[in-house]
mmCIF file of C-alpha atoms in Angstrom:
data_model
loop_
_atom_site.group_PDB
_atom_site.id
_atom_site.type_symbol
_atom_site.label_atom_id
_atom_site.label_comp_id
_atom_site.label_asym_id
_atom_site.label_seq_id
_atom_site.Cartn_x
_atom_site.Cartn_y
_atom_site.Cartn_z
ATOM 1 C CA UNK A 1 0.083 0.005 0.099
ATOM 2 C CA UNK A 2 1.337 3.369 -0.869
ATOM 3 C CA UNK A 3 0.085 6.663 0.726
ATOM 4 C CA UNK A 4 2.765 8.828 -0.864
ATOM 5 C CA UNK A 5 5.681 8.623 -3.309
ATOM 6 C CA UNK A 6 9.296 9.730 -2.149
ATOM 7 C CA UNK A 7 11.262 11.540 -4.955
ATOM 8 C CA UNK A 8 14.597 10.100 -5.205
ATOM 9 C CA UNK A 9 17.774 11.733 -6.561
ATOM 10 C CA UNK A 10 21.458 10.562 -6.958
ATOM 11 C CA UNK A 11 22.804 13.390 -5.354
ATOM 12 C CA UNK A 12 25.535 12.551 -2.685
ATOM 13 C CA UNK A 13 24.772 13.277 0.834
ATOM 14 C CA UNK A 14 27.226 15.791 2.537
ATOM 15 C CA UNK A 15 27.109 14.073 5.746
ATOM 16 C CA UNK A 16 25.033 12.707 8.695
ATOM 17 C CA UNK A 17 23.470 15.958 9.496
ATOM 18 C CA UNK A 18 21.992 16.302 6.090
ATOM 19 C CA UNK A 19 20.856 12.734 6.221
ATOM 20 C CA UNK A 20 19.137 13.286 9.484
ATOM 21 C CA UNK A 21 17.220 16.116 8.074
ATOM 22 C CA UNK A 22 16.316 14.116 5.074
ATOM 23 C CA UNK A 23 14.940 11.234 7.295
ATOM 24 C CA UNK A 24 13.018 13.623 9.536
ATOM 25 C CA UNK A 25 11.578 15.606 6.989
ATOM 26 C CA UNK A 26 10.065 12.696 5.104
ATOM 27 C CA UNK A 27 9.097 10.823 8.266
ATOM 28 C CA UNK A 28 5.463 11.842 8.685
ATOM 29 C CA UNK A 29 3.055 13.915 6.599
ATOM 30 C CA UNK A 30 1.123 16.810 8.343
ATOM 31 C CA UNK A 31 -2.764 16.441 7.915
ATOM 32 C CA UNK A 32 -5.875 14.883 8.731
ATOM 33 C CA UNK A 33 -6.313 11.225 9.793
ATOM 34 C CA UNK A 34 -9.004 8.843 8.575
ATOM 35 C CA UNK A 35 -7.381 6.774 5.893
ATOM 36 C CA UNK A 36 -6.646 3.257 6.418
ATOM 37 C CA UNK A 37 -4.788 0.802 4.200
ATOM 38 C CA UNK A 38 -4.001 -3.057 4.866
ATOM 39 C CA UNK A 39 -1.441 -5.375 3.962
ATOM 40 C CA UNK A 40 -2.265 -9.133 4.843
ATOM 41 C CA UNK A 41 0.050 -11.978 4.313
ATOM 42 C CA UNK A 42 -0.905 -15.771 4.370
ATOM 43 C CA UNK A 43 1.165 -18.923 4.039
ATOM 44 C CA UNK A 44 0.523 -20.934 0.828
ATOM 45 C CA UNK A 45 0.294 -24.497 1.231
ATOM 46 C CA UNK A 46 -0.528 -27.751 -0.497
ATOM 47 C CA UNK A 47 -3.532 -29.305 1.402
ATOM 48 C CA UNK A 48 -2.635 -32.916 -0.174
ATOM 49 C CA UNK A 49 0.793 -32.507 1.178
ATOM 50 C CA UNK A 50 1.202 -29.811 3.987
ATOM 51 C CA UNK A 51 4.994 -30.318 4.301
ATOM 52 C CA UNK A 52 5.542 -29.277 0.723
ATOM 53 C CA UNK A 53 6.443 -25.609 -0.075
ATOM 54 C CA UNK A 54 5.062 -24.432 -3.353
ATOM 55 C CA UNK A 55 7.931 -23.328 -5.675
ATOM 56 C CA UNK A 56 8.614 -19.880 -7.330
ATOM 57 C CA UNK A 57 7.144 -20.710 -10.815
ATOM 58 C CA UNK A 58 4.197 -22.376 -9.253
ATOM 59 C CA UNK A 59 3.325 -19.181 -7.449
ATOM 60 C CA UNK A 60 4.166 -16.511 -9.948
ATOM 61 C CA UNK A 61 1.910 -18.561 -12.507
ATOM 62 C CA UNK A 62 -0.902 -18.485 -10.021
ATOM 63 C CA UNK A 63 -0.515 -14.653 -9.601
ATOM 64 C CA UNK A 64 -0.234 -14.204 -13.405
ATOM 65 C CA UNK A 65 -3.541 -15.604 -13.744
ATOM 66 C CA UNK A 66 -5.398 -13.760 -11.266
ATOM 67 C CA UNK A 67 -8.345 -11.566 -12.458
ATOM 68 C CA UNK A 68 -8.462 -8.017 -11.440
ATOM 69 C CA UNK A 69 -9.065 -7.669 -7.570
ATOM 70 C CA UNK A 70 -12.142 -5.723 -6.812
ATOM 71 C CA UNK A 71 -10.576 -3.807 -3.942
ATOM 72 C CA UNK A 72 -7.513 -2.953 -5.944
ATOM 73 C CA UNK A 73 -5.027 -4.868 -3.889
ATOM 74 C CA UNK A 74 -1.743 -5.745 -5.262
ATOM 75 C CA UNK A 75 -0.418 -9.445 -4.925
ATOM 76 C CA UNK A 76 3.325 -10.288 -4.133
ATOM 77 C CA UNK A 77 5.265 -13.480 -3.211
ATOM 78 C CA UNK A 78 7.099 -13.273 0.207
ATOM 79 C CA UNK A 79 10.495 -14.839 0.521
ATOM 80 C CA UNK A 80 9.223 -18.151 1.827
ATOM 81 C CA UNK A 81 6.317 -18.369 -0.733
ATOM 82 C CA UNK A 82 3.570 -16.535 1.466
ATOM 83 C CA UNK A 83 1.311 -14.249 -0.554
ATOM 84 C CA UNK A 84 0.521 -10.692 0.557
ATOM 85 C CA UNK A 85 -2.329 -8.517 -0.563
ATOM 86 C CA UNK A 86 -1.433 -4.836 -0.395
ATOM 87 C CA UNK A 87 -4.560 -2.659 -0.458
ATOM 88 C CA UNK A 88 -4.792 1.071 -1.425
ATOM 89 C CA UNK A 89 -5.817 3.377 1.173
ATOM 90 C CA UNK A 90 -9.828 3.802 1.996
ATOM 91 C CA UNK A 91 -11.548 6.174 4.004
ATOM 92 C CA UNK A 92 -12.028 4.568 7.192
ATOM 93 C CA UNK A 93 -11.490 0.905 8.596
ATOM 94 C CA UNK A 94 -14.680 -0.445 7.428
ATOM 95 C CA UNK A 95 -14.151 0.520 3.928
ATOM 96 C CA UNK A 96 -10.617 -0.838 4.004
ATOM 97 C CA UNK A 97 -11.937 -3.914 5.488
ATOM 98 C CA UNK A 98 -14.761 -4.505 2.959
ATOM 99 C CA UNK A 99 -12.265 -4.029 0.113
ATOM 100 C CA UNK A 100 -9.731 -6.303 1.520
ATOM 101 C CA UNK A 101 -12.246 -9.004 2.420
ATOM 102 C CA UNK A 102 -13.449 -8.903 -1.364
ATOM 103 C CA UNK A 103 -9.820 -9.200 -2.504
ATOM 104 C CA UNK A 104 -9.059 -12.040 -0.310
ATOM 105 C CA UNK A 105 -12.124 -14.011 -1.281
ATOM 106 C CA UNK A 106 -11.055 -13.964 -5.030
ATOM 107 C CA UNK A 107 -7.403 -14.835 -4.226
ATOM 108 C CA UNK A 108 -8.415 -17.679 -2.057
ATOM 109 C CA UNK A 109 -10.729 -19.013 -4.541
ATOM 110 C CA UNK A 110 -7.876 -18.852 -7.389
ATOM 111 C CA UNK A 111 -5.463 -20.454 -5.055
ATOM 112 C CA UNK A 112 -7.832 -23.366 -4.332
ATOM 113 C CA UNK A 113 -8.448 -23.698 -8.175
ATOM 114 C CA UNK A 114 -4.818 -24.004 -8.505
ATOM 115 C CA UNK A 115 -4.916 -27.115 -5.823
ATOM 116 C CA UNK A 116 -3.456 -24.905 -2.940
ATOM 117 C CA UNK A 117 -4.720 -23.114 -0.012
ATOM 118 C CA UNK A 118 -4.096 -20.109 2.161
ATOM 119 C CA UNK A 119 -3.253 -20.681 5.800
ATOM 120 C CA UNK A 120 -3.817 -17.845 8.153
ATOM 121 C CA UNK A 121 -1.119 -18.286 11.052
ATOM 122 C CA UNK A 122 1.507 -15.893 12.242
ATOM 123 C CA UNK A 123 4.247 -18.600 11.789
ATOM 124 C CA UNK A 124 4.420 -21.598 9.528
ATOM 125 C CA UNK A 125 3.787 -24.476 11.926
ATOM 126 C CA UNK A 126 5.159 -27.206 9.943
ATOM 127 C CA UNK A 127 7.672 -26.542 7.456
ATOM 128 C CA UNK A 128 11.249 -25.569 8.029
ATOM 129 C CA UNK A 129 12.337 -22.070 6.892
ATOM 130 C CA UNK A 130 13.403 -22.057 3.163
ATOM 131 C CA UNK A 131 13.515 -19.232 0.684
ATOM 132 C CA UNK A 132 11.760 -19.727 -2.765
ATOM 133 C CA UNK A 133 11.735 -16.044 -3.963
ATOM 134 C CA UNK A 134 14.878 -15.637 -5.979
ATOM 135 C CA UNK A 135 15.178 -11.770 -5.806
ATOM 136 C CA UNK A 136 18.614 -10.526 -5.123
ATOM 137 C CA UNK A 137 17.552 -8.507 -2.295
ATOM 138 C CA UNK A 138 16.409 -11.498 -0.133
ATOM 139 C CA UNK A 139 19.722 -13.517 -1.198
ATOM 140 C CA UNK A 140 21.441 -10.515 0.046
ATOM 141 C CA UNK A 141 19.378 -10.226 3.447
ATOM 142 C CA UNK A 142 20.235 -14.023 3.966
ATOM 143 C CA UNK A 143 23.956 -13.404 3.808
ATOM 144 C CA UNK A 144 23.599 -10.268 6.037
ATOM 145 C CA UNK A 145 21.583 -12.165 8.669
ATOM 146 C CA UNK A 146 24.323 -15.111 8.563
ATOM 147 C CA UNK A 147 27.170 -12.797 8.997
ATOM 148 C CA UNK A 148 25.568 -10.821 11.806
ATOM 149 C CA UNK A 149 24.975 -14.097 13.695
ATOM 150 C CA UNK A 150 21.078 -14.062 13.179
ATOM 151 C CA UNK A 151 20.954 -16.356 10.592
ATOM 152 C CA UNK A 152 18.371 -18.764 11.992
ATOM 153 C CA UNK A 153 15.876 -16.046 13.115
ATOM 154 C CA UNK A 154 16.552 -14.116 10.003
ATOM 155 C CA UNK A 155 15.582 -17.007 7.866
ATOM 156 C CA UNK A 156 12.501 -17.616 9.983
ATOM 157 C CA UNK A 157 11.369 -14.102 9.682
ATOM 158 C CA UNK A 158 11.789 -13.809 5.938
ATOM 159 C CA UNK A 159 10.194 -17.269 5.021
ATOM 160 C CA UNK A 160 8.072 -18.496 8.035
ATOM 161 C CA UNK A 161 6.241 -15.595 9.384
ATOM 162 C CA UNK A 162 3.015 -13.748 8.099
ATOM 163 C CA UNK A 163 1.228 -10.885 9.427
ATOM 164 C CA UNK A 164 -1.726 -8.257 9.259
ATOM 165 C CA UNK A 165 -0.212 -4.712 8.781
ATOM 166 C CA UNK A 166 -2.311 -1.591 9.253
ATOM 167 C CA UNK A 167 -1.313 1.760 7.806
ATOM 168 C CA UNK A 168 -3.047 4.844 8.970
ATOM 169 C CA UNK A 169 -2.375 8.537 8.360
ATOM 170 C CA UNK A 170 0.193 10.386 10.673
ATOM 171 C CA UNK A 171 -2.411 13.243 11.468
ATOM 172 C CA UNK A 172 -2.024 16.566 12.503
ATOM 173 C CA UNK A 173 1.640 17.601 13.363
ATOM 174 C CA UNK A 174 0.685 18.714 16.964
ATOM 175 C CA UNK A 175 -0.675 15.370 17.635
ATOM 176 C CA UNK A 176 2.215 13.302 16.309
ATOM 177 C CA UNK A 177 4.104 12.523 19.522
ATOM 178 C CA UNK A 178 0.823 11.347 21.323
ATOM 179 C CA UNK A 179 -0.266 9.234 18.462
ATOM 180 C CA UNK A 180 3.052 7.459 17.900
ATOM 181 C CA UNK A 181 3.157 6.791 21.678
ATOM 182 C CA UNK A 182 -0.192 5.279 21.537
ATOM 183 C CA UNK A 183 0.593 3.184 18.541
ATOM 184 C CA UNK A 184 3.613 1.588 20.512
ATOM 185 C CA UNK A 185 1.714 1.510 23.724
ATOM 186 C CA UNK A 186 -1.072 -0.658 22.196
ATOM 187 C CA UNK A 187 1.532 -3.242 20.826
ATOM 188 C CA UNK A 188 1.701 -5.510 23.680
ATOM 189 C CA UNK A 189 -2.133 -5.644 24.262
ATOM 190 C CA UNK A 190 -2.887 -6.158 20.594
ATOM 191 C CA UNK A 191 -0.070 -8.790 20.274
ATOM 192 C CA UNK A 192 -1.793 -10.610 22.980
ATOM 193 C CA UNK A 193 -5.061 -10.442 21.516
ATOM 194 C CA UNK A 194 -3.917 -11.488 17.866
ATOM 195 C CA UNK A 195 -1.329 -14.091 18.951
ATOM 196 C CA UNK A 196 -1.678 -16.840 16.468
ATOM 197 C CA UNK A 197 1.758 -18.770 16.059
ATOM 198 C CA UNK A 198 2.194 -21.292 18.776
ATOM 199 C CA UNK A 199 4.415 -23.316 16.533
ATOM 200 C CA UNK A 200 7.398 -22.753 14.344
ATOM 201 C CA UNK A 201 8.874 -25.458 12.100
ATOM 202 C CA UNK A 202 7.155 -28.492 13.539
ATOM 203 C CA UNK A 203 7.741 -27.586 17.305
ATOM 204 C CA UNK A 204 5.817 -25.690 20.062
ATOM 205 C CA UNK A 205 8.116 -22.778 20.917
ATOM 206 C CA UNK A 206 6.487 -21.931 24.205
ATOM 207 C CA UNK A 207 5.229 -18.632 22.886
ATOM 208 C CA UNK A 208 1.906 -17.832 21.766
ATOM 209 C CA UNK A 209 3.433 -15.383 19.185
ATOM 210 C CA UNK A 210 6.410 -17.186 17.781
ATOM 211 C CA UNK A 211 6.383 -14.589 15.048
ATOM 212 C CA UNK A 212 6.910 -12.025 17.744
ATOM 213 C CA UNK A 213 9.681 -14.081 19.311
ATOM 214 C CA UNK A 214 11.383 -14.322 15.899
ATOM 215 C CA UNK A 215 11.626 -10.588 15.540
ATOM 216 C CA UNK A 216 12.885 -10.108 19.050
ATOM 217 C CA UNK A 217 15.712 -12.231 18.239
ATOM 218 C CA UNK A 218 16.755 -9.907 15.454
ATOM 219 C CA UNK A 219 19.056 -6.833 16.031
ATOM 220 C CA UNK A 220 17.223 -4.227 18.049
ATOM 221 C CA UNK A 221 19.018 -1.427 16.160
ATOM 222 C CA UNK A 222 17.045 -2.572 13.187
ATOM 223 C CA UNK A 223 13.803 -4.045 14.621
ATOM 224 C CA UNK A 224 13.328 -2.613 18.123
ATOM 225 C CA UNK A 225 10.727 0.169 18.812
ATOM 226 C CA UNK A 226 11.736 3.511 17.516
ATOM 227 C CA UNK A 227 10.738 5.334 20.921
ATOM 228 C CA UNK A 228 13.373 6.918 23.017
ATOM 229 C CA UNK A 229 13.310 8.010 26.676
ATOM 230 C CA UNK A 230 11.637 11.335 25.843
ATOM 231 C CA UNK A 231 9.822 10.405 22.597
ATOM 232 C CA UNK A 232 8.485 13.957 22.055
ATOM 233 C CA UNK A 233 9.537 14.254 18.411
ATOM 234 C CA UNK A 234 8.906 11.365 16.489
ATOM 235 C CA UNK A 235 10.509 12.715 13.492
ATOM 236 C CA UNK A 236 13.959 13.260 15.230
ATOM 237 C CA UNK A 237 13.617 10.089 16.992
ATOM 238 C CA UNK A 238 13.327 8.080 13.541
ATOM 239 C CA UNK A 239 16.233 10.126 12.154
ATOM 240 C CA UNK A 240 18.341 8.902 15.163
ATOM 241 C CA UNK A 241 17.208 5.497 14.809
ATOM 242 C CA UNK A 242 17.941 5.373 11.080
ATOM 243 C CA UNK A 243 21.396 6.709 11.393
ATOM 244 C CA UNK A 244 22.413 4.515 14.118
ATOM 245 C CA UNK A 245 21.166 1.331 12.327
ATOM 246 C CA UNK A 246 23.719 -0.771 10.490
ATOM 247 C CA UNK A 247 23.589 -0.549 6.636
ATOM 248 C CA UNK A 248 22.196 -3.938 5.521
ATOM 249 C CA UNK A 249 22.256 -3.650 1.835
ATOM 250 C CA UNK A 250 23.945 -1.436 -0.723
ATOM 251 C CA UNK A 251 22.725 -1.111 -4.334
ATOM 252 C CA UNK A 252 25.879 -1.820 -6.319
ATOM 253 C CA UNK A 253 26.839 0.426 -9.202
ATOM 254 C CA UNK A 254 28.403 -0.722 -12.377
ATOM 255 C CA UNK A 255 27.784 -3.008 -15.340
ATOM 256 C CA UNK A 256 25.926 -5.630 -12.980
ATOM 257 C CA UNK A 257 23.709 -3.605 -10.444
ATOM 258 C CA UNK A 258 22.196 -5.492 -7.463
ATOM 259 C CA UNK A 259 21.810 -5.478 -3.888
ATOM 260 C CA UNK A 260 25.042 -6.350 -1.905
ATOM 261 C CA UNK A 261 25.099 -7.201 1.623
ATOM 262 C CA UNK A 262 27.141 -5.251 4.187
ATOM 263 C CA UNK A 263 28.924 -7.948 6.298
ATOM 264 C CA UNK A 264 30.392 -5.482 8.751
ATOM 265 C CA UNK A 265 28.677 -3.369 11.377
ATOM 266 C CA UNK A 266 28.504 0.079 9.680
ATOM 267 C CA UNK A 267 26.215 2.438 11.204
ATOM 268 C CA UNK A 268 24.612 4.742 8.162
ATOM 269 C CA UNK A 269 25.872 7.829 9.864
ATOM 270 C CA UNK A 270 29.380 6.478 9.679
ATOM 271 C CA UNK A 271 28.842 6.049 5.947
ATOM 272 C CA UNK A 272 27.345 9.452 5.480
ATOM 273 C CA UNK A 273 30.287 11.105 7.334
ATOM 274 C CA UNK A 274 33.015 9.243 5.144
ATOM 275 C CA UNK A 275 34.309 7.141 8.175
ATOM 276 C CA UNK A 276 33.537 4.068 6.021
ATOM 277 C CA UNK A 277 33.162 3.759 2.277
ATOM 278 C CA UNK A 278 30.763 1.058 0.823
ATOM 279 C CA UNK A 279 30.824 0.191 -2.619
ATOM 280 C CA UNK A 280 33.905 2.560 -2.801
ATOM 281 C CA UNK A 281 31.736 5.638 -2.168
ATOM 282 C CA UNK A 282 29.879 7.938 0.086
ATOM 283 C CA UNK A 283 26.018 7.307 0.029
ATOM 284 C CA UNK A 284 23.576 9.170 -1.997
ATOM 285 C CA UNK A 285 19.853 10.251 -1.090
ATOM 286 C CA UNK A 286 18.812 7.279 -2.925
ATOM 287 C CA UNK A 287 20.906 5.056 -0.652
ATOM 288 C CA UNK A 288 19.507 6.454 2.421
ATOM 289 C CA UNK A 289 15.875 5.880 1.190
ATOM 290 C CA UNK A 290 16.810 2.301 0.386
ATOM 291 C CA UNK A 291 18.329 1.882 3.762
ATOM 292 C CA UNK A 292 15.096 3.052 5.412
ATOM 293 C CA UNK A 293 13.345 0.034 3.690
ATOM 294 C CA UNK A 294 15.566 -2.291 5.529
ATOM 295 C CA UNK A 295 14.566 -1.107 8.903
ATOM 296 C CA UNK A 296 11.679 -3.137 10.571
ATOM 297 C CA UNK A 297 10.521 -1.545 13.932
ATOM 298 C CA UNK A 298 7.029 -2.398 15.100
ATOM 299 C CA UNK A 299 5.747 1.053 14.117
ATOM 300 C CA UNK A 300 7.548 2.380 11.173
ATOM 301 C CA UNK A 301 7.139 6.174 9.884
ATOM 302 C CA UNK A 302 6.666 6.108 6.166
ATOM 303 C CA UNK A 303 4.979 9.505 6.074
ATOM 304 C CA UNK A 304 2.078 7.451 7.423
ATOM 305 C CA UNK A 305 2.350 5.158 10.459
ATOM 306 C CA UNK A 306 2.900 1.501 9.473
ATOM 307 C CA UNK A 307 1.715 -0.989 12.201
ATOM 308 C CA UNK A 308 3.602 -4.181 12.027
ATOM 309 C CA UNK A 309 3.304 -6.183 15.108
ATOM 310 C CA UNK A 310 0.123 -8.153 14.525
ATOM 311 C CA UNK A 311 0.172 -11.986 13.549
ATOM 312 C CA UNK A 312 -1.854 -13.267 10.744
ATOM 313 C CA UNK A 313 -5.214 -14.343 12.108
ATOM 314 C CA UNK A 314 -8.328 -16.167 10.863
ATOM 315 C CA UNK A 315 -10.747 -14.834 8.356
ATOM 316 C CA UNK A 316 -13.241 -14.539 11.099
ATOM 317 C CA UNK A 317 -10.993 -12.335 13.333
ATOM 318 C CA UNK A 318 -8.833 -10.086 11.327
ATOM 319 C CA UNK A 319 -11.626 -7.558 10.530
ATOM 320 C CA UNK A 320 -12.282 -6.888 14.239
ATOM 321 C CA UNK A 321 -8.633 -6.703 15.219
ATOM 322 C CA UNK A 322 -8.150 -4.134 12.494
ATOM 323 C CA UNK A 323 -11.221 -2.262 13.506
ATOM 324 C CA UNK A 324 -9.962 -2.272 17.074
ATOM 325 C CA UNK A 325 -6.526 -1.056 16.505
ATOM 326 C CA UNK A 326 -7.830 1.788 14.098
ATOM 327 C CA UNK A 327 -10.547 2.784 16.376
ATOM 328 C CA UNK A 328 -8.424 3.115 19.451
ATOM 329 C CA UNK A 329 -5.932 5.373 17.467
ATOM 330 C CA UNK A 330 -8.483 7.486 15.330
ATOM 331 C CA UNK A 331 -11.439 7.922 17.738
ATOM 332 C CA UNK A 332 -10.344 10.804 19.827
ATOM 333 C CA UNK A 333 -12.270 9.651 22.964
ATOM 334 C CA UNK A 334 -11.378 6.203 22.569
ATOM 335 C CA UNK A 335 -7.645 7.207 22.107
ATOM 336 C CA UNK A 336 -7.702 8.975 25.342
ATOM 337 C CA UNK A 337 -9.099 6.145 27.222
ATOM 338 C CA UNK A 338 -7.029 3.534 25.533
ATOM 339 C CA UNK A 339 -3.834 5.441 26.395
ATOM 340 C CA UNK A 340 -4.743 5.018 30.130
ATOM 341 C CA UNK A 341 -5.842 1.490 29.703
ATOM 342 C CA UNK A 342 -2.729 0.144 28.180
ATOM 343 C CA UNK A 343 -0.176 2.323 30.148
ATOM 344 C CA UNK A 344 0.613 -0.391 32.636
ATOM 345 C CA UNK A 345 1.589 -2.839 29.957
ATOM 346 C CA UNK A 346 2.887 -0.392 27.324
ATOM 347 C CA UNK A 347 6.271 -2.139 27.412
ATOM 348 C CA UNK A 348 5.540 -5.729 27.949
ATOM 349 C CA UNK A 349 6.357 -6.861 24.340
ATOM 350 C CA UNK A 350 7.898 -10.221 25.090
ATOM 351 C CA UNK A 351 5.522 -10.950 27.858
ATOM 352 C CA UNK A 352 2.503 -10.436 25.766
ATOM 353 C CA UNK A 353 4.116 -12.773 22.971
ATOM 354 C CA UNK A 354 4.779 -15.379 25.380
ATOM 355 C CA UNK A 355 1.719 -15.704 27.532
ATOM 356 C CA UNK A 356 -0.879 -13.594 25.897
ATOM 357 C CA UNK A 357 -3.955 -12.827 27.929
ATOM 358 C CA UNK A 358 -2.508 -15.384 30.536
ATOM 359 C CA UNK A 359 -1.298 -12.248 32.236
ATOM 360 C CA UNK A 360 -3.667 -10.487 34.290
ATOM 361 C CA UNK A 361 -2.688 -7.005 33.378
ATOM 362 C CA UNK A 362 -2.805 -7.783 29.637
ATOM 363 C CA UNK A 363 -6.086 -9.497 30.096
ATOM 364 C CA UNK A 364 -7.794 -6.488 31.693
ATOM 365 C CA UNK A 365 -6.258 -4.127 29.059
ATOM 366 C CA UNK A 366 -7.402 -6.345 26.182
ATOM 367 C CA UNK A 367 -10.900 -6.790 27.730
ATOM 368 C CA UNK A 368 -11.506 -3.093 27.996
ATOM 369 C CA UNK A 369 -10.096 -2.164 24.780
ATOM 370 C CA UNK A 370 -12.104 -4.699 22.775
ATOM 371 C CA UNK A 371 -15.249 -3.781 24.643
ATOM 372 C CA UNK A 372 -14.661 -0.222 23.780
ATOM 373 C CA UNK A 373 -14.298 -0.717 20.109
ATOM 374 C CA UNK A 374 -17.199 -3.181 19.838
ATOM 375 C CA UNK A 375 -19.357 -0.448 21.297
ATOM 376 C CA UNK A 376 -18.271 1.854 18.339
ATOM 377 C CA UNK A 377 -18.375 -0.826 15.670
ATOM 378 C CA UNK A 378 -20.814 -0.452 12.784
ATOM 379 C CA UNK A 379 -23.454 -3.246 12.116
ATOM 380 C CA UNK A 380 -21.258 -4.619 9.171
ATOM 381 C CA UNK A 381 -18.683 -5.580 11.810
ATOM 382 C CA UNK A 382 -20.999 -6.781 14.584
ATOM 383 C CA UNK A 383 -20.321 -10.492 13.873
ATOM 384 C CA UNK A 384 -16.597 -10.565 13.943
ATOM 385 C CA UNK A 385 -16.495 -8.100 16.820
ATOM 386 C CA UNK A 386 -18.735 -10.256 18.737
ATOM 387 C CA UNK A 387 -16.398 -13.264 18.102
ATOM 388 C CA UNK A 388 -13.336 -11.281 19.150
ATOM 389 C CA UNK A 389 -15.046 -10.018 22.386
ATOM 390 C CA UNK A 390 -16.056 -13.534 23.309
ATOM 391 C CA UNK A 391 -12.628 -14.940 22.615
ATOM 392 C CA UNK A 392 -11.013 -12.291 24.830
ATOM 393 C CA UNK A 393 -13.381 -12.448 27.578
ATOM 394 C CA UNK A 394 -12.453 -16.118 28.033
ATOM 395 C CA UNK A 395 -8.699 -15.079 28.086
ATOM 396 C CA UNK A 396 -8.054 -16.741 24.788
ATOM 397 C CA UNK A 397 -6.367 -15.864 21.534
ATOM 398 C CA UNK A 398 -6.212 -17.678 18.180
ATOM 399 C CA UNK A 399 -3.189 -19.528 19.066
ATOM 400 C CA UNK A 400 -4.810 -21.469 21.776
ATOM 401 C CA UNK A 401 -7.383 -22.657 19.077
ATOM 402 C CA UNK A 402 -4.563 -24.015 16.772
ATOM 403 C CA UNK A 403 -2.653 -25.542 19.573
ATOM 404 C CA UNK A 404 -5.630 -27.476 20.698
ATOM 405 C CA UNK A 405 -5.941 -28.701 17.089
ATOM 406 C CA UNK A 406 -2.382 -29.606 16.656
ATOM 407 C CA UNK A 407 -2.408 -31.629 19.860
ATOM 408 C CA UNK A 408 -5.653 -33.424 18.780
ATOM 409 C CA UNK A 409 -4.892 -34.170 15.115
ATOM 410 C CA UNK A 410 -1.065 -33.441 14.842
ATOM 411 C CA UNK A 411 0.542 -30.726 13.191
ATOM 412 C CA UNK A 412 0.215 -31.843 9.545
ATOM 413 C CA UNK A 413 -3.349 -32.924 10.329
ATOM 414 C CA UNK A 414 -4.252 -29.770 11.840
ATOM 415 C CA UNK A 415 -2.807 -27.693 8.847
ATOM 416 C CA UNK A 416 -4.422 -30.033 6.271
ATOM 417 C CA UNK A 417 -7.764 -29.959 7.960
ATOM 418 C CA UNK A 418 -7.717 -26.061 8.395
ATOM 419 C CA UNK A 419 -6.850 -25.671 4.656
ATOM 420 C CA UNK A 420 -9.643 -28.055 3.528
ATOM 421 C CA UNK A 421 -12.295 -26.203 5.824
ATOM 422 C CA UNK A 422 -12.813 -29.475 7.708
ATOM 423 C CA UNK A 423 -12.372 -27.900 11.269
#
């Protein structure tokens, strides 16, 4: 999903100070709020052989044969073969949900026609990590993670995880700090509500959101929250974060261009100031913009706010989870109340991913937040909001349901039955 286009130039940067100004200036767009864009990933599996990972040509042929999607989403293949729908921005959560629901229905039908199925889990519960997308960016990312000592979680992140991503307007400038703080503070509570990945590569991990566990094992300079101790100026915070983060990839110049991994720890600021040269040169503005695409915090400024901390969840629940997050951020009164509700667990990222609503503080926060969103939901979302409210009231998350299925039927049996609609 794209809210805006950043103009790029090949002009060299004069140093880290100019780089910081560029990042801060392009971090958030001053304006109203209300638009919502959704990006939803799902694992692609073979119901007849759940351990098989469909190949690149098989998936690209499927996508090439797709009819136009009614909601205007683009379809892409993630490194491990998951399919992602990226929708255009819509006015409000209900419109965005309706458009994405229509697109997912078409995609699911075409996937099934090809003899495959979509699996809505935050992590692949059965297959070991393996990349099928041959893109040079992903090959280079693999080498970077291996060199940095995070090869195992890096491979799992790229090829075995799936998420629901929500994009919302940044809103008026004078409210940025409060809005960004709340987007982060909601994270642990909503991770606990949406946790849907108790297994990874055939094993129970001991975490309800193994997807969040994997992200937590990666470099915090690249994947940790952007907030600082003061968090009063999100644009400056993002610039500081981006310049401290090590460079992952460089677009190589010359007759054979492509992405090259940086196998040493080189903060972008050092490259910009000429303390280190990569590809034998100083960085350009285009290099800086590319560097920003390799940073994966749970809330990422991209002129709008990109909320990245939710597991992929079943079709029956994701509309309610999306509506809850957007309502708690965009509805003025709900936002004020939500900020107070989630304050006691605002930094409990790992706890939420491990035990979900089994923690009493997270349970209380989730119950109140979901009840508040349900009271504001339109009739079109009454059914999914009712299901979500009931689940949360029982202290359960989607991961609990899948874990129960896996214990009863085995992992392969649970995956196969889910994709065939038998459970």
